[in-house]
Coordinates of C-alpha atoms in Angstrom, one line a residue:
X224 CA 0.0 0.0 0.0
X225 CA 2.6 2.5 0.8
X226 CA 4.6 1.8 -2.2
X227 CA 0.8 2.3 -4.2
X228 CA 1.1 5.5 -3.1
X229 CA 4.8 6.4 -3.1
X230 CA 4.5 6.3 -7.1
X231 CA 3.9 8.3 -10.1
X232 CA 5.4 11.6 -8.9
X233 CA 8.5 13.3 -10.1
X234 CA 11.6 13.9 -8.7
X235 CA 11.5 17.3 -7.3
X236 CA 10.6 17.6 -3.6
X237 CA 8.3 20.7 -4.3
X238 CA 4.7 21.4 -4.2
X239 CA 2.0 24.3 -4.7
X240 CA -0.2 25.5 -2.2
X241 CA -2.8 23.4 -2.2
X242 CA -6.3 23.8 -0.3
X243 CA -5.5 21.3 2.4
X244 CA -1.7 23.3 3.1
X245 CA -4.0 26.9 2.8
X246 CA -6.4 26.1 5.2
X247 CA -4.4 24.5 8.0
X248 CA -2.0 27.6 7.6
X249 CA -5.2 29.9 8.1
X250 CA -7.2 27.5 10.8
X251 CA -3.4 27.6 12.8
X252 CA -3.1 31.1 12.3
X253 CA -6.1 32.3 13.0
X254 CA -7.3 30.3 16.1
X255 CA -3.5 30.9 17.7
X256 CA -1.4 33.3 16.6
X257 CA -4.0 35.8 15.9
X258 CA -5.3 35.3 19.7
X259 CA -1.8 36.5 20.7
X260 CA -2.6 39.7 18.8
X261 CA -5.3 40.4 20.0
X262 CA -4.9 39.4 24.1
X263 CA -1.6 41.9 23.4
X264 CA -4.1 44.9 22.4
X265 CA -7.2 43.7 23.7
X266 CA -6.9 45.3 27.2
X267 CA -6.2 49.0 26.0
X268 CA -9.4 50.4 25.1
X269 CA -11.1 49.3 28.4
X270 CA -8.6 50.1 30.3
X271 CA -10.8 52.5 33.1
X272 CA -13.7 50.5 33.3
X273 CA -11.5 47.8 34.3
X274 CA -10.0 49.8 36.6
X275 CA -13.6 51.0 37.8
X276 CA -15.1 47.8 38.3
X277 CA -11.9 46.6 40.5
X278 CA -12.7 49.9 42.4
X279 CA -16.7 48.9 42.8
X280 CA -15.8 45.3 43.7
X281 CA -13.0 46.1 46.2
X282 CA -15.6 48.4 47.5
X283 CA -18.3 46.2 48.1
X284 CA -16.3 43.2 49.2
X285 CA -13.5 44.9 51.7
X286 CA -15.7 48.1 52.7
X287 CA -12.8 50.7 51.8
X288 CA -11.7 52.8 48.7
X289 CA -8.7 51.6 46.9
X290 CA -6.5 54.1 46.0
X291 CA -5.0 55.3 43.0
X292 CA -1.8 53.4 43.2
X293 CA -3.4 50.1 43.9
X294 CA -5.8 50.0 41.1
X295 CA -2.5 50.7 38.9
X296 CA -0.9 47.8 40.5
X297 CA -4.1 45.6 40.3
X298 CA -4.4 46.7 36.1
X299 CA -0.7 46.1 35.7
X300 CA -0.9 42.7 37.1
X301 CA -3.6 42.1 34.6
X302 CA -1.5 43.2 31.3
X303 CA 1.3 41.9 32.8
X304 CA 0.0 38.5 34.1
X305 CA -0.7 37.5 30.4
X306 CA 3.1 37.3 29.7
X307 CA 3.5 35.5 32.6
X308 CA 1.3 32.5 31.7
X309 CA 3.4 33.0 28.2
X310 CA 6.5 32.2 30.2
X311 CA 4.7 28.8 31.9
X312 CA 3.6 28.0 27.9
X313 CA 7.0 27.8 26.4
X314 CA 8.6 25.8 28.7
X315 CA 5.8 23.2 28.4
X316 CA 5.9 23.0 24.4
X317 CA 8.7 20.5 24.5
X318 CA 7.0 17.8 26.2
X319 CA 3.2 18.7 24.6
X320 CA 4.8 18.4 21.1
X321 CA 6.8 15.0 21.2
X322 CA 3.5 13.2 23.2
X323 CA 0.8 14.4 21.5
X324 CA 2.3 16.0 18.2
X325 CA 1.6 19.6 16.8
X326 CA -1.4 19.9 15.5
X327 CA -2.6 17.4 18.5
X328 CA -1.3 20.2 20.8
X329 CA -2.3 23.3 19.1
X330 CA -6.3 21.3 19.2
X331 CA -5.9 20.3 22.8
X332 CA -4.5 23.6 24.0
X333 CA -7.6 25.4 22.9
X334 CA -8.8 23.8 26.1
X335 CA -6.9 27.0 27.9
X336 CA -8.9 29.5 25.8
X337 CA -12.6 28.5 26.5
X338 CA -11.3 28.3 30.2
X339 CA -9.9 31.7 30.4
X340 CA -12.3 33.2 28.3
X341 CA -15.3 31.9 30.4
X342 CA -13.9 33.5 33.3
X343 CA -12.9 36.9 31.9
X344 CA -16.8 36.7 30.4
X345 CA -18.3 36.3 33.3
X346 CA -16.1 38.4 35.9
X347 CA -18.4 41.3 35.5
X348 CA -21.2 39.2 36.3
X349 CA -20.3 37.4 39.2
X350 CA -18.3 40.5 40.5
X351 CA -14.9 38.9 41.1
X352 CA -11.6 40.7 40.0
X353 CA -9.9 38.2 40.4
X354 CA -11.3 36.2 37.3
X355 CA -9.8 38.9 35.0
X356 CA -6.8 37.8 36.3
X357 CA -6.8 34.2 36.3
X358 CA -8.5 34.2 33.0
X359 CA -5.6 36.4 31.2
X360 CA -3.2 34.1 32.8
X361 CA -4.7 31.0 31.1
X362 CA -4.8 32.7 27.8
X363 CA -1.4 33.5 27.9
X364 CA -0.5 30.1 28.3
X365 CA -2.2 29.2 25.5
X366 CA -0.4 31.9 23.5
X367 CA 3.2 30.7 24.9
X368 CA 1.9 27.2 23.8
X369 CA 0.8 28.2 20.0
X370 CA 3.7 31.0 19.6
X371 CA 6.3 28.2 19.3
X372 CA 3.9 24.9 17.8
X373 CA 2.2 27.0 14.9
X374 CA 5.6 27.6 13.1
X375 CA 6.7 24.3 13.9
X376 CA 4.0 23.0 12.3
X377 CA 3.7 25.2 9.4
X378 CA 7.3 24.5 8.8
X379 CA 7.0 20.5 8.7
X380 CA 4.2 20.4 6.4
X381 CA 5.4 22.8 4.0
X382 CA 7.6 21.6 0.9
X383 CA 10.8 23.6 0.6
X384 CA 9.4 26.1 -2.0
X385 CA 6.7 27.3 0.2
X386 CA 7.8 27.3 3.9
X387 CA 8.7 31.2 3.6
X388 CA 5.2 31.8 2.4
X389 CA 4.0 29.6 5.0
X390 CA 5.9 31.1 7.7
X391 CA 4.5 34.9 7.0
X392 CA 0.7 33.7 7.8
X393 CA 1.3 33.5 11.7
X394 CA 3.1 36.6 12.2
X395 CA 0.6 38.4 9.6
X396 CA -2.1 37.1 11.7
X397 CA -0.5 38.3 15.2
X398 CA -0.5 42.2 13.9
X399 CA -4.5 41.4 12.9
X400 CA -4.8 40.0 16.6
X401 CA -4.0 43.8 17.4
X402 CA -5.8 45.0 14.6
X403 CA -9.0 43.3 15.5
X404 CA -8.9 44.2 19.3
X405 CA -8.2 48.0 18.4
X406 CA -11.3 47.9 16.0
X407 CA -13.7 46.1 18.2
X408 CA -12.7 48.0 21.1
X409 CA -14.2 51.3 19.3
X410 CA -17.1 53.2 21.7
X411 CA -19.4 52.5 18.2
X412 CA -19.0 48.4 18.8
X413 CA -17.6 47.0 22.3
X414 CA -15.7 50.1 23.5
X415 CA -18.6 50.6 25.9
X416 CA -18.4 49.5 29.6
X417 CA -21.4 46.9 30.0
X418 CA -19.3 45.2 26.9
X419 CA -16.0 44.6 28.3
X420 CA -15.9 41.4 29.6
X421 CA -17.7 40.4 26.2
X422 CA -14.3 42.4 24.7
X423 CA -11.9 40.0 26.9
X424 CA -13.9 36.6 25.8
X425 CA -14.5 37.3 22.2
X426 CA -11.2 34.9 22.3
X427 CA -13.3 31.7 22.5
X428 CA -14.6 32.2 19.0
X429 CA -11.5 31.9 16.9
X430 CA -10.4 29.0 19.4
X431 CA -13.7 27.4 18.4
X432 CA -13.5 27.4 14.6
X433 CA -9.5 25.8 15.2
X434 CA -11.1 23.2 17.3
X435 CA -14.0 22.3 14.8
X436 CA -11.8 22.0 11.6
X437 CA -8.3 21.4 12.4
X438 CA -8.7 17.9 13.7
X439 CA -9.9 16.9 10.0
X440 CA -6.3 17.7 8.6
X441 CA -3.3 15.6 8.8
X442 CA -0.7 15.7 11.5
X443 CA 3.3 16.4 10.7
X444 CA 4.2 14.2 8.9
X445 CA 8.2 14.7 10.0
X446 CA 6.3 13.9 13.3
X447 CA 4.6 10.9 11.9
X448 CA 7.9 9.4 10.8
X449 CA 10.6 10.4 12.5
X450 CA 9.1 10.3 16.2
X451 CA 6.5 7.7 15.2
X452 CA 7.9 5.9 13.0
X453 CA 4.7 5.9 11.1
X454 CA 5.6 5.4 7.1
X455 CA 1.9 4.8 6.3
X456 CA 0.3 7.7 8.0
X457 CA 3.0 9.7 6.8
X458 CA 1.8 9.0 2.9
X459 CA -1.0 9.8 3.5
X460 CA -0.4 12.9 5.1
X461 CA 1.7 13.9 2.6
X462 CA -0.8 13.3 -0.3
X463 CA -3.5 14.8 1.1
X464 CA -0.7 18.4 1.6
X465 CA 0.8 17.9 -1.5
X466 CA -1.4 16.8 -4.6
X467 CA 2.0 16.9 -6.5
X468 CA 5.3 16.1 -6.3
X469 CA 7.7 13.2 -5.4
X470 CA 6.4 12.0 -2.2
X471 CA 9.2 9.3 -2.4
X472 CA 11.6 12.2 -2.4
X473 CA 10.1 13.8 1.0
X474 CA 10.1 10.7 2.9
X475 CA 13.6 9.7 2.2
X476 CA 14.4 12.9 3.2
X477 CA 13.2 12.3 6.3
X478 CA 14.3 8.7 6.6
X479 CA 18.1 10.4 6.1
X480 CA 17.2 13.0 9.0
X481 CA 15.9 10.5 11.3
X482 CA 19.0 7.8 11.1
X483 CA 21.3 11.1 11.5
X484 CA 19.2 12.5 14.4
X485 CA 19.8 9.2 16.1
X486 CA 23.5 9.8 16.3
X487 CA 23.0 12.9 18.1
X488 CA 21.7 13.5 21.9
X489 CA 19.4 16.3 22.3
X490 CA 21.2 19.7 24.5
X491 CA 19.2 20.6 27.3
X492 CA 18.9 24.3 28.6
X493 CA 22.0 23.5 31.1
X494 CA 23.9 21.9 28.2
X495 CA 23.2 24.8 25.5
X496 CA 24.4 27.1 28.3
X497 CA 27.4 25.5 28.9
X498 CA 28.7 24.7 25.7
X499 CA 31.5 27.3 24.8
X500 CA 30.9 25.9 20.6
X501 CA 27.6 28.0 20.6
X502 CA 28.4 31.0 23.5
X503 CA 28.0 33.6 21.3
X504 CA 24.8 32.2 19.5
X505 CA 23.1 32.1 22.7
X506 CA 24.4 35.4 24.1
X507 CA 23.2 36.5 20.4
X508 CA 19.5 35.5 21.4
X509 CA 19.2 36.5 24.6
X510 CA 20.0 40.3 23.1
X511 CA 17.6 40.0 20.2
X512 CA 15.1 38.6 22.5
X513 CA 15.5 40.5 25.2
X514 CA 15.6 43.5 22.7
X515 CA 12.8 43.4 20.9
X516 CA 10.9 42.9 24.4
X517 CA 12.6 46.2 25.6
X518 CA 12.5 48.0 23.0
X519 CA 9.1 50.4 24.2
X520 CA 6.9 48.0 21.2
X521 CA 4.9 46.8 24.2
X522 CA 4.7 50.0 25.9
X523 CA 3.0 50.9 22.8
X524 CA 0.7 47.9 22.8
X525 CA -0.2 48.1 26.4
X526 CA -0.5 51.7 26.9
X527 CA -1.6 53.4 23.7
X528 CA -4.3 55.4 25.0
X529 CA -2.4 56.7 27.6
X530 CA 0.6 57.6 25.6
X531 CA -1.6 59.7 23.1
X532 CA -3.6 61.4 26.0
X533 CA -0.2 62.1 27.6
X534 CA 0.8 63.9 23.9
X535 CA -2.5 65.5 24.2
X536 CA -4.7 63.8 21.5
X537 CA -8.3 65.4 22.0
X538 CA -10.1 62.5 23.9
X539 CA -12.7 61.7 21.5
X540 CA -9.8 61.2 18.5
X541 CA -8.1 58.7 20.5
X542 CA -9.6 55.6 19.9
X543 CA -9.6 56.4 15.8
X544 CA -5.6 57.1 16.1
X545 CA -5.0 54.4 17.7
X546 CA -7.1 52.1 14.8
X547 CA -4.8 53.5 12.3
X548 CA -1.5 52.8 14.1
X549 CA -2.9 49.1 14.0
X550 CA -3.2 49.2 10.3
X551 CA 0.1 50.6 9.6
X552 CA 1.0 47.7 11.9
X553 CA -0.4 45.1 9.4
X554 CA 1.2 46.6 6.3
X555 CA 4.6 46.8 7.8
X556 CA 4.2 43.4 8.9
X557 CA 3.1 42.6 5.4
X558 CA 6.3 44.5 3.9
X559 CA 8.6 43.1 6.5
X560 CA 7.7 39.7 5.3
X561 CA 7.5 40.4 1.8
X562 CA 11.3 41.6 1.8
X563 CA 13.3 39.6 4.6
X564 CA 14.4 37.0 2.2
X565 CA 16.4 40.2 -0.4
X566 CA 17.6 42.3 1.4
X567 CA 18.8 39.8 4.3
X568 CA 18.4 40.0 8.2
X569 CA 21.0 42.8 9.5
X570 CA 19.5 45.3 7.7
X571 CA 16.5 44.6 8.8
X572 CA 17.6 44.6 12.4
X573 CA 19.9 47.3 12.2
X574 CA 17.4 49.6 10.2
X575 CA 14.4 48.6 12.5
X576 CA 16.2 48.9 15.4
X577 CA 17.8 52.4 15.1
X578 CA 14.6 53.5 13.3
X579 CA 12.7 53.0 16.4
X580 CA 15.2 54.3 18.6
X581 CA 15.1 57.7 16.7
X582 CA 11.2 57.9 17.3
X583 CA 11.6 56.7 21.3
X584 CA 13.9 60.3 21.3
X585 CA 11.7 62.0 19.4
X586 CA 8.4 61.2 21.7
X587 CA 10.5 62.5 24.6
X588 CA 11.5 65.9 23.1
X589 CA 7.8 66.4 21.5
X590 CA 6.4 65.7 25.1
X591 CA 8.9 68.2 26.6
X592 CA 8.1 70.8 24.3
X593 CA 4.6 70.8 23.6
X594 CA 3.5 73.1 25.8
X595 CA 5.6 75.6 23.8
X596 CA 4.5 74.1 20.5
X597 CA 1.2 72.4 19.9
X598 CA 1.5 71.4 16.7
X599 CA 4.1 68.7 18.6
X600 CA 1.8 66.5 20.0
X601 CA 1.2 65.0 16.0
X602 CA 4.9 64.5 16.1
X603 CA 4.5 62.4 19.0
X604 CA 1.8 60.4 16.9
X605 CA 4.0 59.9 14.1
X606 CA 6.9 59.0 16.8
X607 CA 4.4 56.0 17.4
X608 CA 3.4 55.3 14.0
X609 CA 7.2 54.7 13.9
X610 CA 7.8 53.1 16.6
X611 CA 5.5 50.2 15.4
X612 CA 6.5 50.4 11.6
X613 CA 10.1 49.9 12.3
X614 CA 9.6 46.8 14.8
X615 CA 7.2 44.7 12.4
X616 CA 9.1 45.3 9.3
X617 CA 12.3 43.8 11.0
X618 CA 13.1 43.3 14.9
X619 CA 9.5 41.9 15.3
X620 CA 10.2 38.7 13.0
X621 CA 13.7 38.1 12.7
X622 CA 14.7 37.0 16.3
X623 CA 12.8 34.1 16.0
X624 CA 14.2 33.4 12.7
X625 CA 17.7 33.8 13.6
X626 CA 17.0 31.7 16.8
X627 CA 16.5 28.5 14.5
X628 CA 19.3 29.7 12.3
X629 CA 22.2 30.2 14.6
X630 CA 22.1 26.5 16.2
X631 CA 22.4 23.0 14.9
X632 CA 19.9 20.7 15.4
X633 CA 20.8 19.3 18.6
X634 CA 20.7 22.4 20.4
X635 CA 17.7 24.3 18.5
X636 CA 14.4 22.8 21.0
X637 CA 17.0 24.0 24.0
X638 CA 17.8 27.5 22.4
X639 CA 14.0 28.0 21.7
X640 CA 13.2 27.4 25.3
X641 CA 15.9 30.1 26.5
X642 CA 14.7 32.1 23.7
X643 CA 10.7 31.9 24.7
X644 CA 11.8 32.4 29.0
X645 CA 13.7 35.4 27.6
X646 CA 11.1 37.0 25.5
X647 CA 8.2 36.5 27.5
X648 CA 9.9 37.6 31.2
X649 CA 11.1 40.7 29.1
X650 CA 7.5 41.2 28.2
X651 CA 6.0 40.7 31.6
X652 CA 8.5 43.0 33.0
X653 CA 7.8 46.1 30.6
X654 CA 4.2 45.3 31.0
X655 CA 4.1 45.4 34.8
X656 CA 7.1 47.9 35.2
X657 CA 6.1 50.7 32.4
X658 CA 3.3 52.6 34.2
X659 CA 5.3 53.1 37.3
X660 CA 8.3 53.9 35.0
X661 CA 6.0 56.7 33.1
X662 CA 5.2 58.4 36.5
X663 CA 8.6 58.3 37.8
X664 CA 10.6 59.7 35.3
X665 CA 7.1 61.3 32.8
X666 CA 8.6 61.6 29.1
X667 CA 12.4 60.6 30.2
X668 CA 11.4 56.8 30.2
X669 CA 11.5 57.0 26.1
X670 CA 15.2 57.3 26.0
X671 CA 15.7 54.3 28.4
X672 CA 13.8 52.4 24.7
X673 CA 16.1 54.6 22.7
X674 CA 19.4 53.4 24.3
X675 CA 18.0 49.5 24.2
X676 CA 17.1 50.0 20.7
X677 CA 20.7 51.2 19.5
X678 CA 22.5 49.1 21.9
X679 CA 21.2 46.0 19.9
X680 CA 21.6 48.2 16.8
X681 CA 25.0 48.1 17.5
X682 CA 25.4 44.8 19.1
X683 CA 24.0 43.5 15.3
X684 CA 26.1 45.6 13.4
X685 CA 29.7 44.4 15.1
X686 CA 28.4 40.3 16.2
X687 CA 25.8 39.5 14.2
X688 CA 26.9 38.3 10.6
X689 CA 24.4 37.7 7.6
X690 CA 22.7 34.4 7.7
X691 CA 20.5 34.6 4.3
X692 CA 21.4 31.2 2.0
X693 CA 23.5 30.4 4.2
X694 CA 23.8 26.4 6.1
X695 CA 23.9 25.8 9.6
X696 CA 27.4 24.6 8.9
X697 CA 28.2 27.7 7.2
X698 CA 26.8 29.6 9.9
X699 CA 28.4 27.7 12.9
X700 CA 32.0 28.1 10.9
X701 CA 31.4 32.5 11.1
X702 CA 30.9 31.9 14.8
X703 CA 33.5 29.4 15.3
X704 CA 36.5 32.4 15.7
X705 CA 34.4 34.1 18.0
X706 CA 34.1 31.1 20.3
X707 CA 37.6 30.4 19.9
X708 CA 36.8 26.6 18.8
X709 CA 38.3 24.8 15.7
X710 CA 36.3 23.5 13.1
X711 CA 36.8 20.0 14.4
X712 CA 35.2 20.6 17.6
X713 CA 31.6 21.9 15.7
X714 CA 31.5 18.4 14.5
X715 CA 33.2 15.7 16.5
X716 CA 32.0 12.3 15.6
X717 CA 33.0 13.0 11.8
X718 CA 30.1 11.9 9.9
X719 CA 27.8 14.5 10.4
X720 CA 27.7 17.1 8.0
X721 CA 25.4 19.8 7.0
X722 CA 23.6 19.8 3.8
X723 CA 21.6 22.8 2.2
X724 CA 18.2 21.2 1.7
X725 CA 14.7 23.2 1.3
X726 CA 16.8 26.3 1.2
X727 CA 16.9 25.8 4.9
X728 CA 20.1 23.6 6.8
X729 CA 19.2 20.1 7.3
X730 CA 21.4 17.4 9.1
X731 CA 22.7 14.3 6.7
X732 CA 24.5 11.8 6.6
X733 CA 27.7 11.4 4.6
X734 CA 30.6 9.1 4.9
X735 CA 33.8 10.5 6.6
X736 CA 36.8 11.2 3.8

């Protein structure tokens, strides 16, 4: 049976995007990624009646007034509290993927969202606080969960021609998360304050379309066979993705990856950060990550009201400014994507990174002077608009790309991990930390973003070298000088090699000369 359907394909391991490859890209995309978007930007627009209805409840349960400074704490904690449960997420994906495979853990984990949902729904309801809470914690797992499975997915089920196109879809669908939440959150539709927990719980409808149609669609089928050992339900996977091409090619592919991954032992965490062959690759990541999380991008997403009341945006324009920064958001994601793969990843970085530190400077000085010139506070707008152009055309994307780049196979699930912890404490802490900042030290705090953003400018510009079409062996060699390790010590047992497969590095085996 499996040679049946092994023949009568040609020998190019390629495909087109067929419907079945289309719609599990969308159905992943759209019930994860896109709920990342949208919890990011969600809680913005109702920002004081949240805030109110932890003042009425504290009220009525504890008989005293809260003031000002708790109810900041107690809205911090619920922005910030999402990035937390992000943390918890990523560190679980190892396990989840290898026992119940990725699209079996991106259809189980929407679990998390009807349970958070359903409690941020009805918090208003049964007057508890402490369900807003909870329930953004819960999502946030989810979203650690799905941030790290839905390109793993995408990029086992895609044939080499089309896992670039595949891989835009989840990070297009993350700035229409935002998009969506800044639309919906609009006084005209759910910007109202009997609506808000309705706002928070819309998340359950995405989740429930994934949950419906996914399950119909094939698993991985690199999963299937190399950590099944499945060759039937791999064929079959395959043919129902492909429609064309050499499935024979494909799973002898994978049958050379799998007898080469079983000469290798996976890194843990302690072993990737102990291994002097990759120091500089991770000390590469934690700064990209770490970076992008500090570079004021959430401080935009969290707080975008605030900042444009603070610039002194008439009240009623507010909501309408901050719709448009979310569509120049999705464009710039668009033409981030669109160009990563010709003009390469430093300039991306570098431009992205220095372009958004000029804007951090230039909010500060068009806060400082306003008062003097009011024609300032739409330079302060723009300051924003640039702030989020520069990061999704280039710092937004190409950290997690880089992260897979810079490591060999070995250590990749382990640099992920440090990756994912890194991103997501660095997002918890600006989330939590930045309102406090803002009072503290008013405009000032935009230059603290301006040097981050330039010091990883920098740090790109003298560490970082160009990865585009370039192997992991290739890439491992331009670090190898900066570890101090020779060439022999990148590859110790002598057989294993890097090839250039799928435009992408991929581990074979070739006989030692």
């Amino acid at each position: 049976m499996a040679e049946e359907l092994l023949s009568g394909n040609d020998a190019k391991i390629s495909g087109h995007p067929t419907k079945s490859l289309l719609a599990v890209a969308f159905l992943a995309s759209f019930g994860s990624s896109m709920l990342f978007g949208y919890n990011l930007a969600v809680v913005n627009s109702p920002a004081q009646y949240i805030k109110n209805f932890y003042n009425q409840t504290i009220m009525e349960t504890h008989n005293f007034t809260p003031d000002k400074a708790l109810l900041t704490v107690m809205y911090s904690l619920t922005v910030s509290i999402f990035a937390a449960g992000g943390m918890i997420g990523a560190l679980l994906v190892g396990k989840l993927v290898t026992k119940y495979g990725r699209k079996g853990t991106l259809v189980r984990s929407t679990t998390l969202v009807f349970i958070g949902g359903a409690l941020m729904g009805f918090s208003r309801r049964t007057r508890n606080p402490a369900m807003v809470i909870v329930g953004r914690f819960i999502t946030g797992v989810h979203s650690g969960i799905s941030l790290s499975v839905v390109p793993m997915y995408l990029g086992e089920i895609a044939p080499k021609n089309l896992r670039g196109f595949l891989g835009l879809i989840p990070s297009i669908h993350i700035c229409l998360g935002v998009f969506v939440a800044q639309i919906l959150g609009l006084s005209e539709l759910l910007g109202k304050e009997e609506h808000w927990p309705l706002l928070l719980s819309l998340v359950m409808f995405p989740a429930m379309v994934q949950l419906m149609l996914l399950p119909w669609f094939p698993e991985s089928p690199r999963y299937l066979l190399i950590e099944k050992g499945n060759t039937h339900a791999t064929i079959a996977a395959l043919k129902q993705f492909r429609t064309k091409g050499n499935i024979q090619a494909e799973v002898e592919e994978m049958q050379e990856e799998q007898q080469s991954l079983s000469s290798i032992q996976t890194i843990s965490v302690l072993g990737l950060l102990t291994d002097r062959c990759v120091r500089w690759q991770v000390i590469t990541i934690a700064v990209v990550n770490i970076g992008m999380q500090l570079s004021g991008i959430d401080a935009i997403w969290f707080y975008t009201n605030e900042i444009f009341r603070s610039a002194g945006i008439p009240e009623p324009q507010i909501q309408y400014t901050t719709v448009g920064t979310g569509a120049i958001e999705v464009i710039s994601g668009m033409l981030g994507c669109l160009t990563i793969e010709r003009v390469g990843r430093r300039p991306l970085m570098i431009g992205g990174f220095l372009f958004m530190g000029f804007c951090c400077a230039g909010i500060t000085v068009s806060v400082l002077f306003q008062p003097q010139a009011l024609f300032l506070c739409y330079i302060s707008v723009g300051c924003v608009v640039g702030i989020i152009a520069g990061f999704c055309i280039g710092p937004a994307g190409v950290p997690f790309l880089i992260t897979a780049e810079l490591f060999k196979q070995s250590h990749r699930s382990a640099a992920y991990t440090v990756a994912g912890c890194l991103n997501w404490l660095s997002n918890f802490t600006i989330g939590f930390v930045f309102p406090f900042l803002e009072k503290a030290t008013g405009p000032y705090c935009y230059l603290i973003f301006c040097a981050i953003c330039l010091g990883v400018a920098v740090y790109t510009i003298l560490i970082i070298p160009e990865t585009k079409n370039k192997t992991f062996l290739e890439i491992s060699q331009m670090f190898a000088k900066q570890n101090s390790v020779h060439e022999e010590e990148l590859y110790p047992n002598g057989q294993l090699k890097m090839a250039l497969m799928n435009n992408y590095g991929s581990l074979g085996l070739h006989d030692k000369k």
